[in-house]
Short mmCIF file of C-alpha atoms and ligand atoms in Angstrom, two decimals:
data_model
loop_
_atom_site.label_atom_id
_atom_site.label_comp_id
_atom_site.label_asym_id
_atom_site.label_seq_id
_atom_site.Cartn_x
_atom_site.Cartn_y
_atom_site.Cartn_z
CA UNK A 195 101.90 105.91 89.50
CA UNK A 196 102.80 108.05 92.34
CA UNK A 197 104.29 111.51 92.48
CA UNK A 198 107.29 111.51 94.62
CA UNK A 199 110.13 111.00 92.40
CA UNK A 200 112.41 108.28 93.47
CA UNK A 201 116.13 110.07 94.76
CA UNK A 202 119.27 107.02 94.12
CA UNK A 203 122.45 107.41 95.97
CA UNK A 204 125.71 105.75 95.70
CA UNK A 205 126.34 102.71 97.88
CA UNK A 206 128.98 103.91 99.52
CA UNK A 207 132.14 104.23 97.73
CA UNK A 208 131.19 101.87 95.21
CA UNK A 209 129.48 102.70 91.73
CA UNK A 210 126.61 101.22 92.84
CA UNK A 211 123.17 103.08 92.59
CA UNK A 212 119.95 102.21 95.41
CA UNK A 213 116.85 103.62 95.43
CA UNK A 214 116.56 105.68 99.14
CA UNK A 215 113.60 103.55 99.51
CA UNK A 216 113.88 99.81 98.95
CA UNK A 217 111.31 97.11 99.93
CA UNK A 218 112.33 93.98 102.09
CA UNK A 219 110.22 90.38 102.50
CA UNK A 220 110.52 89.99 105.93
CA UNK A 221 107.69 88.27 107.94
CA UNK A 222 105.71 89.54 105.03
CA UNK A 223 105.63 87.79 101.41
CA UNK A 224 105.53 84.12 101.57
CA UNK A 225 104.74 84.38 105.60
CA UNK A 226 101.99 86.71 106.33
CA UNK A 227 100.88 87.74 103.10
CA UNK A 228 100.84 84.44 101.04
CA UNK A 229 98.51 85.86 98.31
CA UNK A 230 100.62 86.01 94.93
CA UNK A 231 98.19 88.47 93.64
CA UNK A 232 98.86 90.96 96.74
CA UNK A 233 102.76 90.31 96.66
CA UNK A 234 102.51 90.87 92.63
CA UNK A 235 100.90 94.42 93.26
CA UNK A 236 102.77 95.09 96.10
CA UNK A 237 106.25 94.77 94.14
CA UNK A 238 105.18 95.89 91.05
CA UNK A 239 103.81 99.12 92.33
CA UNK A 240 107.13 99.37 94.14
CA UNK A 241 109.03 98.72 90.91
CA UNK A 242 106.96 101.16 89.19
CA UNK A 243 107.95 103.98 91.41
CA UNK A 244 111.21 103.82 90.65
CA UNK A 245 112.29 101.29 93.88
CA UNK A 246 115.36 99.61 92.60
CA UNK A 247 116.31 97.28 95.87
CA UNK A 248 114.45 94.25 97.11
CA UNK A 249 115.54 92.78 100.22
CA UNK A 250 115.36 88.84 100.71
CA UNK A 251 116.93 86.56 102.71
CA UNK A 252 116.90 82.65 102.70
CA UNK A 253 115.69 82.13 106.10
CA UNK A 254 112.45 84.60 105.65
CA UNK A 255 109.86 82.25 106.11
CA UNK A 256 112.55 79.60 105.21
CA UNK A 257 113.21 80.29 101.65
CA UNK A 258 109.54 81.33 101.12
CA UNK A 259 110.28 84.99 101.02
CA UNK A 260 113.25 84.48 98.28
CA UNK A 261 110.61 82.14 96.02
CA UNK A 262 107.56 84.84 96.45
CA UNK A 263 109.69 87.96 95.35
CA UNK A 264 111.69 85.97 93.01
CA UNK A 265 108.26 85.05 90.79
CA UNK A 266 107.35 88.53 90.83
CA UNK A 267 110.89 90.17 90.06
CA UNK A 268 111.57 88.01 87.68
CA UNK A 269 109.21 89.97 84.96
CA UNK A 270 111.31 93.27 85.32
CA UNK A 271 114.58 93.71 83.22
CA UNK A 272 117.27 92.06 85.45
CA UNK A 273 120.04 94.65 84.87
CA UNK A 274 117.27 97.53 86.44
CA UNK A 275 116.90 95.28 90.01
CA UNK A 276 119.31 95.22 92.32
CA UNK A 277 118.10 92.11 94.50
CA UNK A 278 120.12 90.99 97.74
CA UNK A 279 119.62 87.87 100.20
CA UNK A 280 121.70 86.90 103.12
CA UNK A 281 123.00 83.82 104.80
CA UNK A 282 123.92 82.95 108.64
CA UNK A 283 120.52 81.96 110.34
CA UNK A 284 120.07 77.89 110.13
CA UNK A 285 118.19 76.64 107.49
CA UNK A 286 117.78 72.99 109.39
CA UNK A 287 118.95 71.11 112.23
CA UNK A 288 122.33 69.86 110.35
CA UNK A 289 125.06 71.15 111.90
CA UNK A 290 126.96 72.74 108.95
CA UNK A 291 123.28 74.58 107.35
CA UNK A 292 124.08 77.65 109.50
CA UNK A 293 126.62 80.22 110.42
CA UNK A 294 129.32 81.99 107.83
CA UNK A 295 131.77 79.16 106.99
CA UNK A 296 132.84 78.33 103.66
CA UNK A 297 130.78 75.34 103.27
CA UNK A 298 127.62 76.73 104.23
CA UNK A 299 128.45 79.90 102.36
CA UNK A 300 129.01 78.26 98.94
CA UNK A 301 126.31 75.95 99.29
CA UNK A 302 123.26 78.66 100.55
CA UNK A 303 124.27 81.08 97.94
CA UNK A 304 123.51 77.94 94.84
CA UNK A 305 119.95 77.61 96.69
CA UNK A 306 119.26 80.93 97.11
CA UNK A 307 119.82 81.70 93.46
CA UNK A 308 117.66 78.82 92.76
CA UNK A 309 114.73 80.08 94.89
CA UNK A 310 114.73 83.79 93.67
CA UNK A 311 115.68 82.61 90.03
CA UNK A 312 118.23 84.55 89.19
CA UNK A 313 122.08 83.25 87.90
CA UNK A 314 123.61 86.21 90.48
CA UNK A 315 122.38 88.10 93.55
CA UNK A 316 123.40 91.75 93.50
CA UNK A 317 124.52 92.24 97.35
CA UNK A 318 124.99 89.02 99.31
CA UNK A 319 124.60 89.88 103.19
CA UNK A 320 126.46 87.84 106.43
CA UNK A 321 123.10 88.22 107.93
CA UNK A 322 125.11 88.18 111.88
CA UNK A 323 128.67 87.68 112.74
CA UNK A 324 129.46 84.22 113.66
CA UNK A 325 131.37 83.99 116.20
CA UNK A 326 132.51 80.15 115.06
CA UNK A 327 134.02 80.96 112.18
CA UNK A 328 137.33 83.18 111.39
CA UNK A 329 136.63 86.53 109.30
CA UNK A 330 139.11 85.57 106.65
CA UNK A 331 137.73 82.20 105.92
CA UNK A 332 133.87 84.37 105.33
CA UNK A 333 135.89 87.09 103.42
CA UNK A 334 137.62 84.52 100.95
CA UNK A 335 134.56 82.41 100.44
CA UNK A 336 132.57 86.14 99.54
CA UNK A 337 135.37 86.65 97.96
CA UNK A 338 135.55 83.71 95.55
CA UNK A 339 131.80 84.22 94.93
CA UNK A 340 132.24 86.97 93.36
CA UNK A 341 134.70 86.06 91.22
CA UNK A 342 133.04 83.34 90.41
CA UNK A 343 129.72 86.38 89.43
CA UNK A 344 127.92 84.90 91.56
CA UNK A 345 127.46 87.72 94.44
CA UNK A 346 128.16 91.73 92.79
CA UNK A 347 128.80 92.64 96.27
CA UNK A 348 129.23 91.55 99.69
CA UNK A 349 127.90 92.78 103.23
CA UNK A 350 127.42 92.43 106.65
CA UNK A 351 124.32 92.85 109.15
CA UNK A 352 123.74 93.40 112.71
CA UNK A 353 127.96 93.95 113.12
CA UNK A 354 129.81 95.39 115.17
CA UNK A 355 132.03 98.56 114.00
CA UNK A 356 135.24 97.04 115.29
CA UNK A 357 133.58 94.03 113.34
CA UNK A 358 133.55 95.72 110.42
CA UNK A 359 136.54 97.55 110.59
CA UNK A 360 138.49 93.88 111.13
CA UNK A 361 136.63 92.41 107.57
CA UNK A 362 138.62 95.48 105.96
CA UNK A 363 141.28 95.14 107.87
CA UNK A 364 141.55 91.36 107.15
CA UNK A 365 140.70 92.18 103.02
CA UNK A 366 143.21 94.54 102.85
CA UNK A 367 145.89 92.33 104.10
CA UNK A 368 145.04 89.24 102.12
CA UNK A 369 143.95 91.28 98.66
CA UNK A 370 140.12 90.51 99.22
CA UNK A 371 137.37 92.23 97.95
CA UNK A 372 135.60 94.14 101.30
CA UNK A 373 132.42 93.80 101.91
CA UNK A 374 130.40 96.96 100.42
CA UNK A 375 127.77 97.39 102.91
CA UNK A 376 126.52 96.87 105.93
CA UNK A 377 122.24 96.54 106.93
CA UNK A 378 121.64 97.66 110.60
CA UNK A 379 118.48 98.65 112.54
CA UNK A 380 117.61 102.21 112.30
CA UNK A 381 114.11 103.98 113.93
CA UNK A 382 113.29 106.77 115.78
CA UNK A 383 112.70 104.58 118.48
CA UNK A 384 116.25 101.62 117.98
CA UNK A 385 118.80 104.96 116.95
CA UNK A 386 121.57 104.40 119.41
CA UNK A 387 124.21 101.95 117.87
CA UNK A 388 123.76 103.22 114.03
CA UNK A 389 124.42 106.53 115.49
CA UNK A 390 127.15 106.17 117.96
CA UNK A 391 128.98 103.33 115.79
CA UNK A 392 127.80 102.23 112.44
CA UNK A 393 127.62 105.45 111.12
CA UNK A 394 131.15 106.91 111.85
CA UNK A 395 132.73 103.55 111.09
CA UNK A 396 130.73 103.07 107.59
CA UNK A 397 131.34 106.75 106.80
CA UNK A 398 135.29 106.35 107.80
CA UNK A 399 135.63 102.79 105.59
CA UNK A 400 133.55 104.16 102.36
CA UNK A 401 131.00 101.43 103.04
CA UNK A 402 127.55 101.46 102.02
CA UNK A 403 124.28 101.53 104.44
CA UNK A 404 120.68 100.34 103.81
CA UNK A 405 118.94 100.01 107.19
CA UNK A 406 116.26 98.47 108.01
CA UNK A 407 112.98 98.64 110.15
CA UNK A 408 111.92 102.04 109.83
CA UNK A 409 109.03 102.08 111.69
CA UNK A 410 110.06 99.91 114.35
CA UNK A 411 107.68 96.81 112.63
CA UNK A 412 104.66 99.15 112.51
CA UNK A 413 104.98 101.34 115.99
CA UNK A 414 105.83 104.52 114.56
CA UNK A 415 102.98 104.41 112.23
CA UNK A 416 100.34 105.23 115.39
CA UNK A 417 98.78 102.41 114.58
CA UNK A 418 98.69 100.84 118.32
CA UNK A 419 97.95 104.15 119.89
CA UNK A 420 94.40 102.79 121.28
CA UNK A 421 95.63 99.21 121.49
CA UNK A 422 96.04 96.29 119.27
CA UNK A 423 95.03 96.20 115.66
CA UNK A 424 93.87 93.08 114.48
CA UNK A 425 96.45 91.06 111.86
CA UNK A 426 99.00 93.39 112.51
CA UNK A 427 102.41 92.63 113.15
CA UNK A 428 102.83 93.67 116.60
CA UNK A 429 99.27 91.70 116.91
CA UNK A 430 100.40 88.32 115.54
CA UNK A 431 104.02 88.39 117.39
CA UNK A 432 104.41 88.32 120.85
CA UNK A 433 108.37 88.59 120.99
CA UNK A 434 108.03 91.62 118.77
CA UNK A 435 105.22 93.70 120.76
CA UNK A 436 107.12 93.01 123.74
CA UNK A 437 110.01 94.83 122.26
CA UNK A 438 107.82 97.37 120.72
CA UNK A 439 104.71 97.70 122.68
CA UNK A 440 104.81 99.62 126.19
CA UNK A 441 102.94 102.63 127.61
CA UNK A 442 106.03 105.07 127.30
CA UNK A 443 106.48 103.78 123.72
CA UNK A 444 102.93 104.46 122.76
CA UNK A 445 102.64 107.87 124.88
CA UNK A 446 105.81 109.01 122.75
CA UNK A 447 104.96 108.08 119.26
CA UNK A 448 100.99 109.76 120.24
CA UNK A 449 104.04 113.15 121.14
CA UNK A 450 104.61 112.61 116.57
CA UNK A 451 101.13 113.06 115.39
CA UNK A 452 100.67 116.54 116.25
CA UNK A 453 103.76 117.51 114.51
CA UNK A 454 103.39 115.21 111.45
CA UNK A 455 99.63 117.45 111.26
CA UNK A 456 101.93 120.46 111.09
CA UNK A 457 103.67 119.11 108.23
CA UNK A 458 100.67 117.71 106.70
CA UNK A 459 102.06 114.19 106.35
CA UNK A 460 101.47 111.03 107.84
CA UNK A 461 103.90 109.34 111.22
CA UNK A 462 105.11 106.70 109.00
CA UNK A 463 106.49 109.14 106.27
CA UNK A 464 107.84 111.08 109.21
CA UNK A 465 109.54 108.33 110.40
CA UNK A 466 110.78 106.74 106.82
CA UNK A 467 111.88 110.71 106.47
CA UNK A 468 113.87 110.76 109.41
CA UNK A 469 115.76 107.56 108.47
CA UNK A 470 116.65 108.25 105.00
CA UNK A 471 118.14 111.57 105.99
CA UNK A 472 120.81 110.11 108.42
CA UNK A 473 124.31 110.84 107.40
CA UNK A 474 125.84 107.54 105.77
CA UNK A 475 122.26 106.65 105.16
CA UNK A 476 122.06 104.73 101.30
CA UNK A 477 118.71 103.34 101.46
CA UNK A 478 115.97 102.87 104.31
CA UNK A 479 114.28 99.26 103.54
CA UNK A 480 110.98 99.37 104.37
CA UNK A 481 107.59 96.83 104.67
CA UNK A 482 104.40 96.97 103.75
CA UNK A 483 101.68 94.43 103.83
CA UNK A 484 99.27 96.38 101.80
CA UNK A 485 99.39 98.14 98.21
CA UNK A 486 98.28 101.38 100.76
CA UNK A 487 101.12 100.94 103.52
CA UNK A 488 103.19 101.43 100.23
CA UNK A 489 101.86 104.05 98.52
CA UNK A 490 101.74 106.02 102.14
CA UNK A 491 105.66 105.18 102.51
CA UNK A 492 106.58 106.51 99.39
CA UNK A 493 105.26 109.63 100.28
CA UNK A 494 108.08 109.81 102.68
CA UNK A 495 109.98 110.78 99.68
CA UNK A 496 108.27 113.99 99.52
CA UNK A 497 108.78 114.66 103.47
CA UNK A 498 111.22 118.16 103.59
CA UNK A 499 113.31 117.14 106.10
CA UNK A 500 115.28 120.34 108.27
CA UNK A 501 117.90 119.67 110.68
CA UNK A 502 114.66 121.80 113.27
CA UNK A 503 112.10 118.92 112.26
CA UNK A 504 114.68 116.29 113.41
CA UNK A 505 115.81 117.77 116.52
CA UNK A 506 111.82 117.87 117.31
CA UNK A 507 111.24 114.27 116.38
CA UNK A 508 114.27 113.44 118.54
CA UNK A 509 112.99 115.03 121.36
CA UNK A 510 109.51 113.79 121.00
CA UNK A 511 111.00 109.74 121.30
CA UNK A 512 113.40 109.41 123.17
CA UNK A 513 116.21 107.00 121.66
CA UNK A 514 115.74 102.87 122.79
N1 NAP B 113 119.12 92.49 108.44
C1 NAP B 113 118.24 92.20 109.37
O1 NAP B 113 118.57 91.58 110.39
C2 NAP B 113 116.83 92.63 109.17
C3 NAP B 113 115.89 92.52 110.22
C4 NAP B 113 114.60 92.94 109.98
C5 NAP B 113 114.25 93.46 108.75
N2 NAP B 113 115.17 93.53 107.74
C6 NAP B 113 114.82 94.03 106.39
O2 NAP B 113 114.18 95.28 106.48
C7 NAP B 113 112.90 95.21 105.85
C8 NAP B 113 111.97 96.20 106.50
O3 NAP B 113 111.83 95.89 107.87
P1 NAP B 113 110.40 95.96 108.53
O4 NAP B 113 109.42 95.17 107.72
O5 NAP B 113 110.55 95.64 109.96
O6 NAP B 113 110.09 97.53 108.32
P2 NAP B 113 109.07 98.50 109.08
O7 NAP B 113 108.80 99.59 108.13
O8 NAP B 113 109.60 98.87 110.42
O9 NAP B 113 107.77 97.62 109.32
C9 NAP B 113 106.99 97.22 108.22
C10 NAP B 113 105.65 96.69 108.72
O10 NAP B 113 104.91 97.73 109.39
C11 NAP B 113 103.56 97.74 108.92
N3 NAP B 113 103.40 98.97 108.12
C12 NAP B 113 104.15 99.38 107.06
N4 NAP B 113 103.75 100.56 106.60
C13 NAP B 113 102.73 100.95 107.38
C14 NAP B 113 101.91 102.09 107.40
N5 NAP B 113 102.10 103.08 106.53
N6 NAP B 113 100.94 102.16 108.35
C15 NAP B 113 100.75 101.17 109.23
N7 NAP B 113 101.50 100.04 109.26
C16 NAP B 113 102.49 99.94 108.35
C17 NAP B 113 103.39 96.46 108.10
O11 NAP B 113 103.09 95.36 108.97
P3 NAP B 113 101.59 94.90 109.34
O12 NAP B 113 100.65 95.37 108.28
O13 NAP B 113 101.70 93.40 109.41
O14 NAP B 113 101.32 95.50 110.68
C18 NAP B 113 104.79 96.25 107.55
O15 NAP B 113 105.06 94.93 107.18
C19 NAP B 113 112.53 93.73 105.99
O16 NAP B 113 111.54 93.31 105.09
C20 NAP B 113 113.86 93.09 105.69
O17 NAP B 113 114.10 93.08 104.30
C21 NAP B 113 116.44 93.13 107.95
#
């Protein structure tokens, strides 16, 4: 359907394969696009070009997200997906239906699987650290999950390096599988902790990383240069423009459009471009509301990105 040609690249130092563009549900299917038609084109078209990774997670929309993407996945071949949700955020006001211990662990993972539809999730993320609960008793419940072929793989999101670096310490010493992966924020504009810490510390440990947020939820595409498009994300949330949203943030990403002209490509694929070629970099997940946000992203794929081009987007947006 489209003519950039998918590239895969090994998780880490597993044998696992990801598309370097995946697709993730966040604030999207089941939330702000609720149409199954639009989710079912959306995914499929995905699918179709050769995206291999869909990115869930129970508390999107509250299990929405998992049941939207599940319906649609669920008519490709299972062994071709590699499908991924996450557990931490609370799922109610009870006081165990949050956080990474091994009760909430073992019990999120049986209604995850039974929202997406699906007897095992590929990777299964520890969506933040919790603080509450010791790393070995969230290593041996991961741990036991996969024995059990439940979870393929195991990963963290949003940790720390010295985090990290203690889950493989901790594995090591007790004979536990580690976790594979680990899903930060990466952008032109949030660049500062993947760079400084995630990626030496995923790089030094073998583990895998899919990031996420490429366009900073829509800033990066240009589409708030002249103010506030309506139904768009930074629209509808007003904890997310006021992360996003300033004059020096719009001034720099208006500093990109000159220079993706040059290049005859769009911000966004700029922007996806710059992600994906990050050293440690597996797999940029990206989000898209429309079948044409898509189609535009994959042509990020097709984006020749030099070592010159990123030094000039670097100095065009200046990092946080
Ligand atoms: N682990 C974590 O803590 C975490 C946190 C956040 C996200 N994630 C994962 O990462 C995935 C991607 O994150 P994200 O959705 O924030 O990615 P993003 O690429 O930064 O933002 C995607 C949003 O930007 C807009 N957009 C996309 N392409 C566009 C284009 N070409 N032109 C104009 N607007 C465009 C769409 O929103 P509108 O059309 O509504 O404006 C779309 O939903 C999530 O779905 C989730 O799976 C993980």
């Amino acid at each position: 359907m489209f003519n950039a040609a998918m590239q895969y690249r090994k998780m880490g130092a597993s044998g696992l394969r990801l598309s370097a563009l995946a697709l993730g549900g966040w604030t999207t299917y089941g939330a702000s696009v609720k149409d199954s038609d639009t989710v079912e084109r959306i995914i499929t078209a995905a699918f179709e070009a050769g995206v291999n990774f869909f990115d869930i997670s129970d508390v999107y929309e509250k299990g929405e997200a998992e049941k939207s993407m599940g319906k649609v996945l669920a008519k490709f071949p299972r062994h071709e997906l590699v499908i991924s949700t996450k557990v931490f955020w609370p799922m109610s006001d009870d006081v165990n239906d949050k956080g990474l211990s091994r009760k909430h662990i073992m019990e999120s993972i049986e209604k995850s699987l039974r929202r997406i539809g699906t007897p095992y999730v590929d990777l299964y993320f520890c969506h933040r650290p919790d603080p509450d609960t010791p790393i070995e008793e969230t290593a041996r419940a991961m741990d036991d999950l996969i024995h059990q072929g439940k979870v393929l793989y195991w990963g963290t999101s949003e940790w720390s390096a010295d985090q990290i670096r203690e889950a493989h310490a901790v594995c090591d010493k007790r004979n536990l599988v580690k976790p594979a992966v680990e899903q930060p924020q990466l952008s032109l504009i949030k660049r500062q902790k993947f760079l400084d810490e995630i990626s030496p510390a995923c790089r030094a440990l073998g583990a895998g990383v899919v990031t996420w947020s490429p366009l900073a939820s829509g800033m990066l595409s240009g589409k708030y240069d002249e103010g506030l498009p309506q139904g768009a994300r930074l629209t509808r949330s007003e904890n997310l423009r006021a992360s996003y949203v300033t004059e020096a943030s719009r001034a720099a990403v208006k500093k990109l459009k000159p220079i993706a002209d040059e290049m005859g490509c769009t911000r966004s694929q700029l922007a996806i471009a710059w992600a994906m070629a990050q050293s440690g970099v597996t797999c940029v997940i990206t989000g898209a509301t429309k079948f044409e946000q898509l189609k535009e992203n994959l042509g990020a794929l097709k984006v020749n990105m030099t070592d010159e081009l990123k030094r000039r987007l670097e100095a065009a947006i200046p990092a946080g």
